[in-house]
mmCIF file of C-alpha atoms in Angstrom:
data_model
loop_
_atom_site.group_PDB
_atom_site.id
_atom_site.type_symbol
_atom_site.label_atom_id
_atom_site.label_comp_id
_atom_site.label_asym_id
_atom_site.label_seq_id
_atom_site.Cartn_x
_atom_site.Cartn_y
_atom_site.Cartn_z
ATOM 1 C CA MET A 79 10.189 28.999 26.862
ATOM 2 C CA THR A 80 12.310 28.256 23.878
ATOM 3 C CA VAL A 81 14.255 31.110 23.189
ATOM 4 C CA PRO A 82 15.628 31.158 18.946
ATOM 5 C CA ASP A 83 19.250 30.104 18.681
ATOM 6 C CA PHE A 84 20.901 33.466 17.913
ATOM 7 C CA VAL A 85 20.080 34.420 21.860
ATOM 8 C CA ALA A 86 20.629 31.611 23.310
ATOM 9 C CA TYR A 87 23.497 30.931 21.549
ATOM 10 C CA PRO A 88 25.328 34.459 23.007
ATOM 11 C CA ALA A 89 24.369 33.318 26.223
ATOM 12 C CA VAL A 90 26.020 30.410 26.571
ATOM 13 C CA ARG A 91 29.978 32.560 25.027
ATOM 14 C CA ARG A 92 28.249 34.930 28.128
ATOM 15 C CA GLY A 93 28.827 32.132 31.382
ATOM 16 C CA VAL A 94 31.346 30.736 29.401
ATOM 17 C CA ARG A 95 33.570 34.226 29.883
ATOM 18 C CA GLY A 96 32.670 34.398 33.331
ATOM 19 C CA LEU A 97 33.476 31.431 34.087
ATOM 20 C CA LEU A 98 37.217 31.311 32.538
ATOM 21 C CA GLY A 99 38.051 35.425 32.632
ATOM 22 C CA ALA A 100 38.553 35.226 35.200
ATOM 23 C CA ARG A 101 40.430 32.238 36.619
ATOM 24 C CA PRO A 102 43.933 31.398 34.423
ATOM 25 C CA ASP A 103 44.874 28.489 37.275
ATOM 26 C CA ALA A 104 42.363 26.023 35.826
ATOM 27 C CA TRP A 105 42.545 26.994 31.583
ATOM 28 C CA SER A 106 45.213 23.312 32.523
ATOM 29 C CA ARG A 107 43.155 21.144 34.580
ATOM 30 C CA ARG A 108 41.204 18.532 33.311
ATOM 31 C CA VAL A 109 37.319 17.792 32.779
ATOM 32 C CA PRO A 110 35.688 14.937 34.032
ATOM 33 C CA ALA A 111 32.602 14.648 31.956
ATOM 34 C CA CYS A 112 35.331 14.978 28.434
ATOM 35 C CA PRO A 113 38.456 13.092 30.620
ATOM 36 C CA GLU A 114 40.227 13.861 27.985
ATOM 37 C CA TRP A 115 39.732 17.612 27.077
ATOM 38 C CA THR A 116 41.333 20.290 29.830
ATOM 39 C CA VAL A 117 38.990 23.115 30.451
ATOM 40 C CA THR A 118 41.825 25.116 26.811
ATOM 41 C CA ASP A 119 40.641 21.935 24.683
ATOM 42 C CA LEU A 120 36.848 21.861 25.433
ATOM 43 C CA LEU A 121 36.703 25.897 24.248
ATOM 44 C CA GLY A 122 38.934 24.959 21.166
ATOM 45 C CA HIS A 123 36.807 22.317 21.044
ATOM 46 C CA LEU A 124 33.753 24.630 20.878
ATOM 47 C CA THR A 125 35.269 27.581 18.900
ATOM 48 C CA ALA A 126 36.246 24.724 16.003
ATOM 49 C CA ILE A 127 32.367 24.345 15.640
ATOM 50 C CA ALA A 128 31.251 27.679 15.731
ATOM 51 C CA GLY A 129 33.901 27.647 12.860
ATOM 52 C CA ARG A 130 32.384 24.832 10.890
ATOM 53 C CA VAL A 131 28.580 25.948 11.468
ATOM 54 C CA LEU A 132 29.145 29.407 10.150
ATOM 55 C CA ALA A 133 30.756 27.627 7.325
ATOM 56 C CA ARG A 134 27.744 25.770 6.629
ATOM 57 C CA HIS A 135 25.993 29.238 6.390
ATOM 58 C CA GLY A 136 29.066 30.961 4.263
ATOM 59 C CA GLY A 137 30.687 32.876 6.509
ATOM 60 C CA SER A 138 34.459 31.867 7.548
ATOM 61 C CA ARG A 139 36.823 33.134 9.674
ATOM 62 C CA VAL A 140 39.969 32.642 10.628
ATOM 63 C CA ALA A 141 41.019 30.644 13.775
ATOM 64 C CA PRO A 142 44.701 31.671 15.680
ATOM 65 C CA ALA A 143 47.373 30.270 14.536
ATOM 66 C CA GLY A 144 49.385 27.002 16.958
ATOM 67 C CA ALA A 145 48.216 27.031 20.605
ATOM 68 C CA ALA A 146 45.950 29.512 21.693
ATOM 69 C CA GLU A 147 45.373 30.327 25.442
ATOM 70 C CA VAL A 148 41.524 30.952 26.602
ATOM 71 C CA PRO A 149 41.851 34.435 26.310
ATOM 72 C CA GLU A 150 42.695 34.685 22.524
ATOM 73 C CA LEU A 151 39.786 31.657 21.783
ATOM 74 C CA LEU A 152 37.466 33.279 24.004
ATOM 75 C CA ASP A 153 36.965 36.646 21.640
ATOM 76 C CA HIS A 154 37.894 34.120 18.784
ATOM 77 C CA TRP A 155 34.918 32.189 19.968
ATOM 78 C CA ASP A 156 32.650 35.116 19.879
ATOM 79 C CA ASP A 157 33.784 37.194 16.834
ATOM 80 C CA VAL A 158 32.371 34.340 15.077
ATOM 81 C CA GLY A 159 29.826 33.810 17.869
ATOM 82 C CA GLU A 160 28.979 37.454 16.761
ATOM 83 C CA GLU A 161 28.786 36.579 13.029
ATOM 84 C CA LEU A 162 26.841 33.184 13.309
ATOM 85 C CA ASP A 163 24.462 35.115 15.412
ATOM 86 C CA ARG A 164 22.951 37.232 12.108
ATOM 87 C CA ARG A 165 22.908 34.501 9.840
ATOM 88 C CA LEU A 166 21.110 32.173 12.081
ATOM 89 C CA GLU A 167 18.663 35.026 13.093
ATOM 90 C CA ASP A 168 18.413 35.256 9.006
ATOM 91 C CA ALA A 169 18.070 31.375 8.541
ATOM 92 C CA GLY A 170 14.614 31.741 10.914
ATOM 93 C CA GLY A 171 16.607 31.208 14.674
ATOM 94 C CA ARG A 172 16.207 27.834 14.004
ATOM 95 C CA SER A 173 18.994 25.532 12.307
ATOM 96 C CA GLY A 174 21.742 25.925 15.125
ATOM 97 C CA ALA A 175 20.084 23.658 17.875
ATOM 98 C CA VAL A 176 22.708 21.430 18.047
ATOM 99 C CA MET A 177 25.409 23.744 17.886
ATOM 100 C CA VAL A 178 23.093 25.774 20.815
ATOM 101 C CA MET A 179 23.064 22.343 22.653
ATOM 102 C CA ASP A 180 26.986 20.683 22.566
ATOM 103 C CA ALA A 181 27.917 24.535 23.714
ATOM 104 C CA TYR A 182 25.722 24.677 27.318
ATOM 105 C CA THR A 183 26.094 21.138 27.578
ATOM 106 C CA HIS A 184 29.680 22.391 27.625
ATOM 107 C CA GLU A 185 29.012 25.371 30.127
ATOM 108 C CA LEU A 186 27.774 22.729 32.272
ATOM 109 C CA ASP A 187 30.742 20.757 31.680
ATOM 110 C CA LEU A 188 33.011 23.270 32.865
ATOM 111 C CA CYS A 189 30.595 24.813 35.677
ATOM 112 C CA ALA A 190 31.737 21.194 37.117
ATOM 113 C CA ALA A 191 34.970 20.741 36.716
ATOM 114 C CA LEU A 192 35.444 24.321 38.410
ATOM 115 C CA GLY A 193 33.932 23.221 41.208
ATOM 116 C CA VAL A 194 30.588 26.017 40.211
ATOM 117 C CA ALA A 195 27.124 25.631 40.677
ATOM 118 C CA PRO A 196 24.872 26.024 37.250
ATOM 119 C CA PRO A 197 22.865 28.325 36.231
ATOM 120 C CA GLU A 198 19.348 28.396 37.598
ATOM 121 C CA GLU A 199 18.751 30.406 35.319
ATOM 122 C CA HIS A 200 19.915 30.007 31.846
ATOM 123 C CA VAL A 201 17.417 30.534 28.177
ATOM 124 C CA ALA A 202 19.951 28.316 26.323
ATOM 125 C CA ARG A 203 18.288 24.850 28.852
ATOM 126 C CA ALA A 204 15.174 24.754 27.071
ATOM 127 C CA PRO A 205 15.984 24.028 23.637
ATOM 128 C CA SER A 206 18.973 21.968 24.379
ATOM 129 C CA PHE A 207 16.227 19.408 26.384
ATOM 130 C CA GLU A 208 14.280 19.060 22.837
ATOM 131 C CA VAL A 209 17.130 18.825 20.924
ATOM 132 C CA LEU A 210 18.795 15.601 23.651
ATOM 133 C CA VAL A 211 14.596 13.927 23.992
ATOM 134 C CA ARG A 212 14.909 14.345 19.718
ATOM 135 C CA GLY A 213 17.803 12.195 19.945
ATOM 136 C CA LEU A 214 16.859 10.299 22.797
ATOM 137 C CA SER A 215 13.758 9.183 20.934
ATOM 138 C CA GLY A 216 15.390 8.635 17.609
ATOM 139 C CA SER A 217 17.218 6.014 19.883
ATOM 140 C CA ILE A 218 13.947 4.346 21.911
ATOM 141 C CA ALA A 219 12.093 4.295 18.487
ATOM 142 C CA GLU A 220 15.290 1.657 17.495
ATOM 143 C CA ARG A 221 15.239 -0.254 20.093
ATOM 144 C CA GLY A 222 11.701 -0.841 19.794
ATOM 145 C CA LEU A 223 11.449 -0.282 22.563
ATOM 146 C CA PRO A 224 7.930 1.437 24.958
ATOM 147 C CA SER A 225 7.561 5.418 24.985
ATOM 148 C CA LEU A 226 8.884 7.130 28.005
ATOM 149 C CA ARG A 227 7.673 9.819 29.952
ATOM 150 C CA LEU A 228 10.510 12.345 31.034
ATOM 151 C CA ARG A 229 9.562 15.362 34.239
ATOM 152 C CA THR A 230 11.218 16.773 36.469
ATOM 153 C CA THR A 231 10.937 17.581 40.006
ATOM 154 C CA ALA A 232 9.699 20.714 38.964
ATOM 155 C CA GLY A 233 6.765 19.596 36.700
ATOM 156 C CA GLU A 234 7.780 20.239 33.192
ATOM 157 C CA GLY A 235 7.555 17.267 31.361
ATOM 158 C CA TRP A 236 8.432 15.643 27.690
ATOM 159 C CA THR A 237 7.520 12.102 25.785
ATOM 160 C CA ALA A 238 10.467 10.490 24.138
ATOM 161 C CA GLY A 239 9.615 7.786 21.424
ATOM 162 C CA ASP A 240 6.593 6.800 20.094
ATOM 163 C CA GLY A 241 2.782 6.185 21.076
ATOM 164 C CA ARG A 242 1.924 6.360 24.858
ATOM 165 C CA PRO A 243 4.602 5.764 27.874
ATOM 166 C CA ALA A 244 4.751 3.064 29.851
ATOM 167 C CA ALA A 245 6.698 4.409 32.977
ATOM 168 C CA THR A 246 8.609 7.828 33.579
ATOM 169 C CA VAL A 247 11.663 8.751 34.826
ATOM 170 C CA THR A 248 11.532 12.036 37.257
ATOM 171 C CA ALA A 249 14.470 13.679 37.965
ATOM 172 C CA PRO A 250 15.923 17.762 39.108
ATOM 173 C CA ALA A 251 15.823 19.171 35.459
ATOM 174 C CA TYR A 252 20.028 19.670 35.728
ATOM 175 C CA ASP A 253 20.255 15.956 36.781
ATOM 176 C CA LEU A 254 17.829 14.873 34.219
ATOM 177 C CA PHE A 255 20.055 16.852 31.569
ATOM 178 C CA ARG A 256 22.704 16.018 32.527
ATOM 179 C CA SER A 257 21.584 12.121 31.454
ATOM 180 C CA LEU A 258 19.825 12.872 28.433
ATOM 181 C CA ALA A 259 23.380 14.056 27.690
ATOM 182 C CA GLY A 260 25.642 11.190 28.567
ATOM 183 C CA ARG A 261 26.753 12.237 31.725
ATOM 184 C CA ARG A 262 25.752 9.662 34.258
ATOM 185 C CA SER A 263 26.435 5.905 34.488
ATOM 186 C CA LEU A 264 24.489 3.184 33.954
ATOM 187 C CA ALA A 265 24.415 2.510 37.978
ATOM 188 C CA GLN A 266 23.614 6.885 38.287
ATOM 189 C CA LEU A 267 20.545 6.707 35.331
ATOM 190 C CA ALA A 268 19.007 3.079 37.386
ATOM 191 C CA ALA A 269 18.879 5.457 40.175
ATOM 192 C CA LEU A 270 16.929 7.993 39.100
ATOM 193 C CA THR A 271 13.806 8.174 40.407
ATOM 194 C CA TRP A 272 11.483 5.394 37.705
ATOM 195 C CA SER A 273 7.955 4.353 37.600
ATOM 196 C CA ALA A 274 9.214 0.873 36.476
ATOM 197 C CA ALA A 275 11.849 -0.971 35.642
ATOM 198 C CA PRO A 276 14.698 0.877 34.361
ATOM 199 C CA GLU A 277 16.696 -1.845 32.407
ATOM 200 C CA PRO A 278 14.148 -2.277 29.212
ATOM 201 C CA TRP A 279 15.461 1.575 28.894
ATOM 202 C CA LEU A 280 18.593 2.473 29.972
ATOM 203 C CA PRO A 281 20.589 1.127 26.432
ATOM 204 C CA ALA A 282 18.707 3.373 24.261
ATOM 205 C CA PHE A 283 21.136 6.298 26.827
ATOM 206 C CA GLY A 284 24.017 5.478 24.568
ATOM 207 C CA TRP A 285 23.022 6.835 21.401
ATOM 208 C CA GLY A 286 24.881 9.832 18.447
ATOM 209 C CA PRO A 287 27.732 11.298 19.868
ATOM 210 C CA PHE A 288 26.893 10.354 23.564
ATOM 211 C CA ALA A 289 27.638 7.808 26.508
ATOM 212 C CA PRO A 290 26.878 6.600 29.742
ATOM 213 C CA PRO A 291 30.647 6.981 31.288
ATOM 214 C CA ALA A 292 31.506 3.543 32.217
ATOM 215 C CA ARG A 293 32.073 6.002 36.270
ATOM 216 C CA PRO A 294 29.506 7.919 38.178
ATOM 217 C CA GLY A 295 29.855 11.243 36.111
ATOM 218 C CA VAL A 296 30.087 14.050 38.495
#
């Protein structure tokens, strides 16, 4: 079930705080899915995005001065996020979907970087899937490709593109999400379960901020 942004977003903040609050030894660790970033850099990105979205909704918060550490960044993110949650609710609860998807994707990045199993259930998963499927749909349409059916091994399904699907790709929900979010290489994408040859659709998995990495994703 898709929940509104002001429910999904604080759930991601709680998840990230749970991952990082008790792991000071991991704050300088590199994040394989974002190789230019450390764990601290990734958290700084999340707080910066929250500040930009809050500004678009008429609010403002002063960012920490200088090179902030993880505890300060977590507290700042919660301060910004709590105000942002209220403004998203006032706006109808659907204007922060891309931000939620970005934050949830990075929560999964942190799980992979820290060697922690991803959460089996998460309220941000469904709305984040919807954003990613819309992005893939646009990429498929721009390339003039027939639509593609996306299915999880649990039976969830979406159609990316217009018209009747010409093929189906099936994977566990976690792997399918990571594939849509640019965390799986072309070889990994091709190794998913396809009902037809995958090659026509593989280029479409590079869209917006996402591109399949050169090396296999974690």
